[in-house]
Amino acid sequence: MLNHYPRFHEGASTGLVHKIGGLPWGLPAHLWPLCADCERPMSHLGQFPTHSTELDAPALPHAPDEVLFLFKCEWDSGCFFWEHSEGSNQVLSVPRKELGDAPTHPPTIDAQENGEELKVLPELGVTRWIVQEDGVPADVEDDFYDYGRHSELPRDIAHPQGWADQFNTKFGGVPYWTPNGAQGQPDLPPGRLLLQIDSWVIMDDESLSDEVANFCSDGIAYIFIDCSQSPPVFSMIINR
Ligand SMILES: [Zn+2]
């Protein structure tokens, strides 16, 4: 199947570019999500236009003119941010026409009593995309969403690209599962993989990597889209 593997550099251009961390560009302030558990603002995890004129950038399947924003709870509150049903992470897809023209700052909070401040994650912009087939036949795609069937696939099919770190952050294709496989946390959300982000991403020169966020130390975040619902429903899990 076809995949788009990004490479990153520290910092990002202004505007609606592909990036991890930093501040979301133009997100209406009232849409900044709060964690359903600790009730504090979540940290911005990434911003990805559904379509872009950047060379080789992926076109996401659900809307021609929206921007995807990812958030997760980064407070040291014991929130279950790895589960899709706990409200401690969130995926928003917002039409461009509803976005402003400046970075959005997080809501002010009353949490400074312990010297705590909302964690702004390191900003990493996409410098280029590697577009590559990974050898997974389309007729086994469904097996990647079933714990039993996935574990029975031949090893080179079940773990595409040799399980190499350089390919664990990507758009499209099937989920490249961590050693725990397709069981999810505690179950898989509906739909299919839209993108996945490793806890460390590969920088432009391939020899360096930068840490993204707290993904349970070495997990991968998987973002799903369920296009059987209208509008599509997004979910995020983090698996180790
Ligand atoms: Zn929380």
PDB file of C-alpha atoms and ligand atoms in Angstrom:
ATOM      1  CA  MET A   1       0.000   0.000   0.000  1.00  0.00           C
ATOM      2  CA  LEU A   2       1.058   3.586  -0.589  1.00  0.00           C
ATOM      3  CA  ASN A   3       2.388   5.650   2.335  1.00  0.00           C
ATOM      4  CA  HIS A   4       3.665   9.172   2.883  1.00  0.00           C
ATOM      5  CA  TYR A   5       6.541   9.281   5.377  1.00  0.00           C
ATOM      6  CA  PRO A   6       7.440  12.817   6.591  1.00  0.00           C
ATOM      7  CA  ARG A   7      10.842  14.162   7.581  1.00  0.00           C
ATOM      8  CA  PHE A   8      11.112  17.049  10.034  1.00  0.00           C
ATOM      9  CA  HIS A   9      13.163  20.028  11.097  1.00  0.00           C
ATOM     10  CA  GLU A  10      13.026  22.070  14.286  1.00  0.00           C
ATOM     11  CA  GLY A  11      10.588  24.951  14.050  1.00  0.00           C
ATOM     12  CA  ALA A  12       7.957  25.492  11.386  1.00  0.00           C
ATOM     13  CA  SER A  13       6.861  28.168   8.946  1.00  0.00           C
ATOM     14  CA  THR A  14       3.858  30.286   9.842  1.00  0.00           C
ATOM     15  CA  GLY A  15       0.475  29.446   8.412  1.00  0.00           C
ATOM     16  CA  LEU A  16      -1.304  26.186   7.706  1.00  0.00           C
ATOM     17  CA  VAL A  17       1.772  24.028   7.213  1.00  0.00           C
ATOM     18  CA  HIS A  18       2.198  20.393   8.224  1.00  0.00           C
ATOM     19  CA  LYS A  19       3.741  20.308  11.661  1.00  0.00           C
ATOM     20  CA  ILE A  20       3.923  18.587  15.014  1.00  0.00           C
ATOM     21  CA  GLY A  21       3.617  20.545  18.259  1.00  0.00           C
ATOM     22  CA  GLY A  22       3.886  24.305  18.622  1.00  0.00           C
ATOM     23  CA  LEU A  23       0.698  26.366  18.530  1.00  0.00           C
ATOM     24  CA  PRO A  24      -2.182  25.673  16.136  1.00  0.00           C
ATOM     25  CA  TRP A  25      -2.546  28.250  13.366  1.00  0.00           C
ATOM     26  CA  GLY A  26      -5.873  30.071  13.257  1.00  0.00           C
ATOM     27  CA  LEU A  27      -7.839  27.647  15.399  1.00  0.00           C
ATOM     28  CA  PRO A  28     -10.835  29.518  16.853  1.00  0.00           C
ATOM     29  CA  ALA A  29     -10.054  29.892  20.559  1.00  0.00           C
ATOM     30  CA  HIS A  30     -13.350  28.339  21.639  1.00  0.00           C
ATOM     31  CA  LEU A  31     -12.404  25.098  19.866  1.00  0.00           C
ATOM     32  CA  TRP A  32      -9.260  24.558  21.990  1.00  0.00           C
ATOM     33  CA  PRO A  33     -10.259  21.324  23.767  1.00  0.00           C
ATOM     34  CA  LEU A  34     -10.169  20.661  27.486  1.00  0.00           C
ATOM     35  CA  CYS A  35      -9.320  17.256  28.883  1.00  0.00           C
ATOM     36  CA  ALA A  36     -12.513  15.528  29.987  1.00  0.00           C
ATOM     37  CA  ASP A  37     -10.699  14.027  32.967  1.00  0.00           C
ATOM     38  CA  CYS A  38      -8.562  16.788  34.535  1.00  0.00           C
ATOM     39  CA  GLU A  39     -10.582  19.570  32.832  1.00  0.00           C
ATOM     40  CA  ARG A  40      -7.445  21.463  31.827  1.00  0.00           C
ATOM     41  CA  PRO A  41      -6.476  22.520  28.285  1.00  0.00           C
ATOM     42  CA  MET A  42      -4.824  19.799  26.238  1.00  0.00           C
ATOM     43  CA  SER A  43      -1.528  20.327  24.399  1.00  0.00           C
ATOM     44  CA  HIS A  44      -1.476  20.797  20.640  1.00  0.00           C
ATOM     45  CA  LEU A  45       0.054  17.689  19.088  1.00  0.00           C
ATOM     46  CA  GLY A  46      -0.111  18.455  15.385  1.00  0.00           C
ATOM     47  CA  GLN A  47      -1.610  20.385  12.495  1.00  0.00           C
ATOM     48  CA  PHE A  48      -2.126  18.793   9.083  1.00  0.00           C
ATOM     49  CA  PRO A  49      -3.974  20.314   6.109  1.00  0.00           C
ATOM     50  CA  THR A  50      -6.200  17.787   4.342  1.00  0.00           C
ATOM     51  CA  HIS A  51      -4.844  18.985   1.003  1.00  0.00           C
ATOM     52  CA  SER A  52      -1.707  20.975   0.320  1.00  0.00           C
ATOM     53  CA  THR A  53       0.392  22.226  -2.548  1.00  0.00           C
ATOM     54  CA  GLU A  54       3.574  21.030  -0.805  1.00  0.00           C
ATOM     55  CA  LEU A  55       5.501  18.619  -3.010  1.00  0.00           C
ATOM     56  CA  ASP A  56       4.430  14.987  -2.422  1.00  0.00           C
ATOM     57  CA  ALA A  57       2.196  15.906   0.538  1.00  0.00           C
ATOM     58  CA  PRO A  58      -0.634  13.440   1.157  1.00  0.00           C
ATOM     59  CA  ALA A  59      -4.271  14.246   0.385  1.00  0.00           C
ATOM     60  CA  LEU A  60      -6.451  13.087   3.255  1.00  0.00           C
ATOM     61  CA  PRO A  61      -9.601  11.240   2.262  1.00  0.00           C
ATOM     62  CA  HIS A  62     -12.342  13.092   4.104  1.00  0.00           C
ATOM     63  CA  ALA A  63     -12.513  16.729   2.988  1.00  0.00           C
ATOM     64  CA  PRO A  64     -10.821  18.884   0.382  1.00  0.00           C
ATOM     65  CA  ASP A  65     -10.353  22.055   2.332  1.00  0.00           C
ATOM     66  CA  GLU A  66      -9.974  21.425   6.039  1.00  0.00           C
ATOM     67  CA  VAL A  67      -7.146  21.292   8.556  1.00  0.00           C
ATOM     68  CA  LEU A  68      -6.697  18.491  11.033  1.00  0.00           C
ATOM     69  CA  PHE A  69      -5.660  19.473  14.574  1.00  0.00           C
ATOM     70  CA  LEU A  70      -4.570  16.890  17.143  1.00  0.00           C
ATOM     71  CA  PHE A  71      -4.538  17.408  20.901  1.00  0.00           C
ATOM     72  CA  LYS A  72      -3.703  15.295  23.915  1.00  0.00           C
ATOM     73  CA  CYS A  73      -3.487  15.787  27.660  1.00  0.00           C
ATOM     74  CA  GLU A  74       0.125  16.330  28.736  1.00  0.00           C
ATOM     75  CA  TRP A  75      -0.606  17.180  32.374  1.00  0.00           C
ATOM     76  CA  ASP A  76       0.822  14.939  35.036  1.00  0.00           C
ATOM     77  CA  SER A  77      -2.697  14.048  36.111  1.00  0.00           C
ATOM     78  CA  GLY A  78      -2.919  10.341  35.418  1.00  0.00           C
ATOM     79  CA  CYS A  79      -5.419  10.923  32.592  1.00  0.00           C
ATOM     80  CA  PHE A  80      -5.999   8.001  30.220  1.00  0.00           C
ATOM     81  CA  PHE A  81      -4.789   9.916  27.153  1.00  0.00           C
ATOM     82  CA  TRP A  82      -4.001   6.674  25.308  1.00  0.00           C
ATOM     83  CA  GLU A  83      -7.645   5.616  25.074  1.00  0.00           C
ATOM     84  CA  HIS A  84      -9.994   6.876  22.387  1.00  0.00           C
ATOM     85  CA  SER A  85     -13.082   7.041  24.580  1.00  0.00           C
ATOM     86  CA  GLU A  86     -11.807   8.940  27.641  1.00  0.00           C
ATOM     87  CA  GLY A  87     -11.785  12.496  26.254  1.00  0.00           C
ATOM     88  CA  SER A  88      -8.090  12.974  27.101  1.00  0.00           C
ATOM     89  CA  ASN A  89      -7.138  13.342  23.463  1.00  0.00           C
ATOM     90  CA  GLN A  90      -8.997  14.936  20.575  1.00  0.00           C
ATOM     91  CA  VAL A  91      -8.892  15.189  16.793  1.00  0.00           C
ATOM     92  CA  LEU A  92     -10.572  18.152  15.088  1.00  0.00           C
ATOM     93  CA  SER A  93     -11.012  18.775  11.375  1.00  0.00           C
ATOM     94  CA  VAL A  94     -11.864  22.426  10.798  1.00  0.00           C
ATOM     95  CA  PRO A  95     -12.777  24.093   7.468  1.00  0.00           C
ATOM     96  CA  ARG A  96     -10.114  26.579   6.385  1.00  0.00           C
ATOM     97  CA  LYS A  97     -12.689  29.335   6.041  1.00  0.00           C
ATOM     98  CA  GLU A  98     -13.343  29.138   9.794  1.00  0.00           C
ATOM     99  CA  LEU A  99      -9.678  29.609  10.691  1.00  0.00           C
ATOM    100  CA  GLY A 100      -7.991  32.836  11.676  1.00  0.00           C
ATOM    101  CA  ASP A 101      -4.664  34.206  10.488  1.00  0.00           C
ATOM    102  CA  ALA A 102      -2.433  34.007  13.553  1.00  0.00           C
ATOM    103  CA  PRO A 103      -1.246  31.356  15.995  1.00  0.00           C
ATOM    104  CA  THR A 104      -3.810  30.486  18.643  1.00  0.00           C
ATOM    105  CA  HIS A 105      -2.683  30.646  22.252  1.00  0.00           C
ATOM    106  CA  PRO A 106      -4.110  28.215  24.776  1.00  0.00           C
ATOM    107  CA  PRO A 107      -6.835  29.261  27.181  1.00  0.00           C
ATOM    108  CA  THR A 108      -5.567  30.801  30.392  1.00  0.00           C
ATOM    109  CA  ILE A 109      -5.900  28.456  33.305  1.00  0.00           C
ATOM    110  CA  ASP A 110      -5.947  28.562  37.047  1.00  0.00           C
ATOM    111  CA  ALA A 111      -3.497  25.713  37.381  1.00  0.00           C
ATOM    112  CA  GLN A 112      -0.444  27.827  38.113  1.00  0.00           C
ATOM    113  CA  GLU A 113      -0.935  27.254  41.829  1.00  0.00           C
ATOM    114  CA  ASN A 114       1.545  24.395  41.659  1.00  0.00           C
ATOM    115  CA  GLY A 115       3.883  26.230  39.333  1.00  0.00           C
ATOM    116  CA  GLU A 116       2.446  24.230  36.479  1.00  0.00           C
ATOM    117  CA  GLU A 117       1.877  25.605  33.014  1.00  0.00           C
ATOM    118  CA  LEU A 118       0.398  24.067  29.927  1.00  0.00           C
ATOM    119  CA  LYS A 119       3.099  22.197  28.050  1.00  0.00           C
ATOM    120  CA  VAL A 120       3.634  23.503  24.515  1.00  0.00           C
ATOM    121  CA  LEU A 121       5.162  20.594  22.632  1.00  0.00           C
ATOM    122  CA  PRO A 122       8.334  21.145  20.558  1.00  0.00           C
ATOM    123  CA  GLU A 123       7.450  22.522  17.134  1.00  0.00           C
ATOM    124  CA  LEU A 124       8.657  20.310  14.295  1.00  0.00           C
ATOM    125  CA  GLY A 125       7.827  21.238  10.703  1.00  0.00           C
ATOM    126  CA  VAL A 126       7.708  18.807   7.800  1.00  0.00           C
ATOM    127  CA  THR A 127      10.563  19.401   5.356  1.00  0.00           C
ATOM    128  CA  ARG A 128       9.757  16.690   2.800  1.00  0.00           C
ATOM    129  CA  TRP A 129       7.730  13.568   2.151  1.00  0.00           C
ATOM    130  CA  ILE A 130       8.914  10.141   1.095  1.00  0.00           C
ATOM    131  CA  VAL A 131       6.191   8.452  -0.956  1.00  0.00           C
ATOM    132  CA  GLN A 132       6.618   4.723  -1.013  1.00  0.00           C
ATOM    133  CA  GLU A 133       4.791   1.421  -1.470  1.00  0.00           C
ATOM    134  CA  ASP A 134       5.403  -0.866   1.503  1.00  0.00           C
ATOM    135  CA  GLY A 135       4.549  -4.234  -0.039  1.00  0.00           C
ATOM    136  CA  VAL A 136       1.353  -4.810   1.976  1.00  0.00           C
ATOM    137  CA  PRO A 137      -1.254  -6.280  -0.407  1.00  0.00           C
ATOM    138  CA  ALA A 138      -4.563  -4.411  -0.279  1.00  0.00           C
ATOM    139  CA  ASP A 139      -6.464  -7.669   0.201  1.00  0.00           C
ATOM    140  CA  VAL A 140      -4.992  -8.183   3.693  1.00  0.00           C
ATOM    141  CA  GLU A 141      -5.776  -4.629   4.867  1.00  0.00           C
ATOM    142  CA  ASP A 142      -8.669  -5.763   7.073  1.00  0.00           C
ATOM    143  CA  ASP A 143      -6.408  -8.228   8.891  1.00  0.00           C
ATOM    144  CA  PHE A 144      -4.481  -5.287  10.394  1.00  0.00           C
ATOM    145  CA  TYR A 145      -7.586  -4.377  12.398  1.00  0.00           C
ATOM    146  CA  ASP A 146      -8.099  -7.818  13.933  1.00  0.00           C
ATOM    147  CA  TYR A 147      -5.705  -8.917  16.671  1.00  0.00           C
ATOM    148  CA  GLY A 148      -5.931 -12.624  15.845  1.00  0.00           C
ATOM    149  CA  ARG A 149      -5.715 -12.330  12.082  1.00  0.00           C
ATOM    150  CA  HIS A 150      -2.900  -9.788  12.229  1.00  0.00           C
ATOM    151  CA  SER A 151      -0.791 -12.064  14.421  1.00  0.00           C
ATOM    152  CA  GLU A 152      -1.195 -14.865  11.873  1.00  0.00           C
ATOM    153  CA  LEU A 153       0.080 -12.836   8.924  1.00  0.00           C
ATOM    154  CA  PRO A 154       3.583 -13.637   7.639  1.00  0.00           C
ATOM    155  CA  ARG A 155       6.071 -11.566   9.644  1.00  0.00           C
ATOM    156  CA  ASP A 156       7.261  -9.478   6.690  1.00  0.00           C
ATOM    157  CA  ILE A 157       3.657  -8.533   5.895  1.00  0.00           C
ATOM    158  CA  ALA A 158       2.537  -7.961   9.511  1.00  0.00           C
ATOM    159  CA  HIS A 159       5.473  -5.623  10.182  1.00  0.00           C
ATOM    160  CA  PRO A 160       6.060  -3.662   6.968  1.00  0.00           C
ATOM    161  CA  GLN A 161       9.371  -1.901   6.328  1.00  0.00           C
ATOM    162  CA  GLY A 162      11.116  -4.283   8.716  1.00  0.00           C
ATOM    163  CA  TRP A 163       9.680  -2.549  11.799  1.00  0.00           C
ATOM    164  CA  ALA A 164      12.192   0.263  11.209  1.00  0.00           C
ATOM    165  CA  ASP A 165      11.787   3.535  13.123  1.00  0.00           C
ATOM    166  CA  GLN A 166      12.142   5.613   9.953  1.00  0.00           C
ATOM    167  CA  PHE A 167       8.719   4.447   8.794  1.00  0.00           C
ATOM    168  CA  ASN A 168       6.689   4.603  12.026  1.00  0.00           C
ATOM    169  CA  THR A 169       5.377   8.105  11.359  1.00  0.00           C
ATOM    170  CA  LYS A 170       3.249   8.155   8.248  1.00  0.00           C
ATOM    171  CA  PHE A 171       0.024   9.004   6.466  1.00  0.00           C
ATOM    172  CA  GLY A 172      -2.044   6.354   4.732  1.00  0.00           C
ATOM    173  CA  GLY A 173      -1.766   2.598   4.437  1.00  0.00           C
ATOM    174  CA  VAL A 174      -2.264   0.146   7.295  1.00  0.00           C
ATOM    175  CA  PRO A 175      -1.278   0.633  10.960  1.00  0.00           C
ATOM    176  CA  TYR A 176       2.311  -0.372  11.662  1.00  0.00           C
ATOM    177  CA  TRP A 177       1.627  -1.932  15.027  1.00  0.00           C
ATOM    178  CA  THR A 178       3.878  -1.826  18.073  1.00  0.00           C
ATOM    179  CA  PRO A 179       4.857  -5.182  19.672  1.00  0.00           C
ATOM    180  CA  ASN A 180       1.471  -5.431  21.442  1.00  0.00           C
ATOM    181  CA  GLY A 181      -0.225  -5.678  18.074  1.00  0.00           C
ATOM    182  CA  ALA A 182      -3.731  -4.729  17.067  1.00  0.00           C
ATOM    183  CA  GLN A 183      -5.535  -5.064  20.360  1.00  0.00           C
ATOM    184  CA  GLY A 184      -5.753  -1.310  20.959  1.00  0.00           C
ATOM    185  CA  GLN A 185      -6.304   0.479  24.280  1.00  0.00           C
ATOM    186  CA  PRO A 186      -8.517  -1.302  25.346  1.00  0.00           C
ATOM    187  CA  ASP A 187     -10.229  -1.708  21.981  1.00  0.00           C
ATOM    188  CA  LEU A 188      -9.799  -0.366  18.481  1.00  0.00           C
ATOM    189  CA  PRO A 189     -11.907   2.621  17.460  1.00  0.00           C
ATOM    190  CA  PRO A 190     -14.089   2.324  14.357  1.00  0.00           C
ATOM    191  CA  GLY A 191     -12.720   3.188  10.951  1.00  0.00           C
ATOM    192  CA  ARG A 192      -9.336   2.986   9.331  1.00  0.00           C
ATOM    193  CA  LEU A 193      -5.920   4.523   9.888  1.00  0.00           C
ATOM    194  CA  LEU A 194      -5.522   8.110   8.755  1.00  0.00           C
ATOM    195  CA  LEU A 195      -2.023   8.680  10.125  1.00  0.00           C
ATOM    196  CA  GLN A 196       0.311   7.525  12.876  1.00  0.00           C
ATOM    197  CA  ILE A 197       3.002   9.397  14.824  1.00  0.00           C
ATOM    198  CA  ASP A 198       5.862   7.710  16.634  1.00  0.00           C
ATOM    199  CA  SER A 199       7.107   9.061  19.972  1.00  0.00           C
ATOM    200  CA  TRP A 200      10.339  10.048  18.174  1.00  0.00           C
ATOM    201  CA  VAL A 201      10.244  11.355  14.608  1.00  0.00           C
ATOM    202  CA  ILE A 202      13.011  11.299  12.011  1.00  0.00           C
ATOM    203  CA  MET A 203      14.681  14.564  11.089  1.00  0.00           C
ATOM    204  CA  ASP A 204      15.625  15.685   7.595  1.00  0.00           C
ATOM    205  CA  ASP A 205      19.144  14.241   7.572  1.00  0.00           C
ATOM    206  CA  GLU A 206      17.842  10.781   8.674  1.00  0.00           C
ATOM    207  CA  SER A 207      20.491  10.381  11.396  1.00  0.00           C
ATOM    208  CA  LEU A 208      18.683  12.385  14.076  1.00  0.00           C
ATOM    209  CA  SER A 209      15.314  12.088  15.764  1.00  0.00           C
ATOM    210  CA  ASP A 210      13.343  14.372  18.065  1.00  0.00           C
ATOM    211  CA  GLU A 211      10.886  13.478  20.808  1.00  0.00           C
ATOM    212  CA  VAL A 212       7.274  14.414  20.125  1.00  0.00           C
ATOM    213  CA  ALA A 213       5.261  14.017  23.339  1.00  0.00           C
ATOM    214  CA  ASN A 214       4.451  11.618  26.161  1.00  0.00           C
ATOM    215  CA  PHE A 215       3.248   8.524  24.320  1.00  0.00           C
ATOM    216  CA  CYS A 216       3.644   6.218  27.352  1.00  0.00           C
ATOM    217  CA  SER A 217       7.440   6.471  26.864  1.00  0.00           C
ATOM    218  CA  ASP A 218       7.795   4.607  23.575  1.00  0.00           C
ATOM    219  CA  GLY A 219       4.327   4.256  22.085  1.00  0.00           C
ATOM    220  CA  ILE A 220       2.863   5.287  18.754  1.00  0.00           C
ATOM    221  CA  ALA A 221      -0.228   7.474  18.315  1.00  0.00           C
ATOM    222  CA  TYR A 222      -2.694   6.115  15.767  1.00  0.00           C
ATOM    223  CA  ILE A 223      -5.343   8.445  14.355  1.00  0.00           C
ATOM    224  CA  PHE A 224      -8.383   6.744  12.854  1.00  0.00           C
ATOM    225  CA  ILE A 225     -11.128   8.051  10.608  1.00  0.00           C
ATOM    226  CA  ASP A 226     -14.570   6.472  10.345  1.00  0.00           C
ATOM    227  CA  CYS A 227     -15.954   7.575   6.987  1.00  0.00           C
ATOM    228  CA  SER A 228     -19.129   5.486   7.424  1.00  0.00           C
ATOM    229  CA  GLN A 229     -20.489   8.302   9.596  1.00  0.00           C
ATOM    230  CA  SER A 230     -21.359  11.784   8.342  1.00  0.00           C
ATOM    231  CA  PRO A 231     -19.468  13.882   9.145  1.00  0.00           C
ATOM    232  CA  PRO A 232     -16.564  11.450   9.593  1.00  0.00           C
ATOM    233  CA  VAL A 233     -15.611  10.564  13.158  1.00  0.00           C
ATOM    234  CA  PHE A 234     -11.952  10.772  14.261  1.00  0.00           C
ATOM    235  CA  SER A 235     -10.288   8.875  17.081  1.00  0.00           C
ATOM    236  CA  MET A 236      -6.828   8.579  18.577  1.00  0.00           C
ATOM    237  CA  ILE A 237      -5.219   5.744  20.490  1.00  0.00           C
ATOM    238  CA  ILE A 238      -1.668   5.341  21.741  1.00  0.00           C
ATOM    239  CA  ASN A 239      -0.304   1.824  21.733  1.00  0.00           C
ATOM    240  CA  ARG A 240       2.944   0.398  23.021  1.00  0.00           C
TER     241      ARG A 240
HETATM  242 ZN    ZN B   1      -6.055  15.432  31.578  1.00  0.00          ZN
END
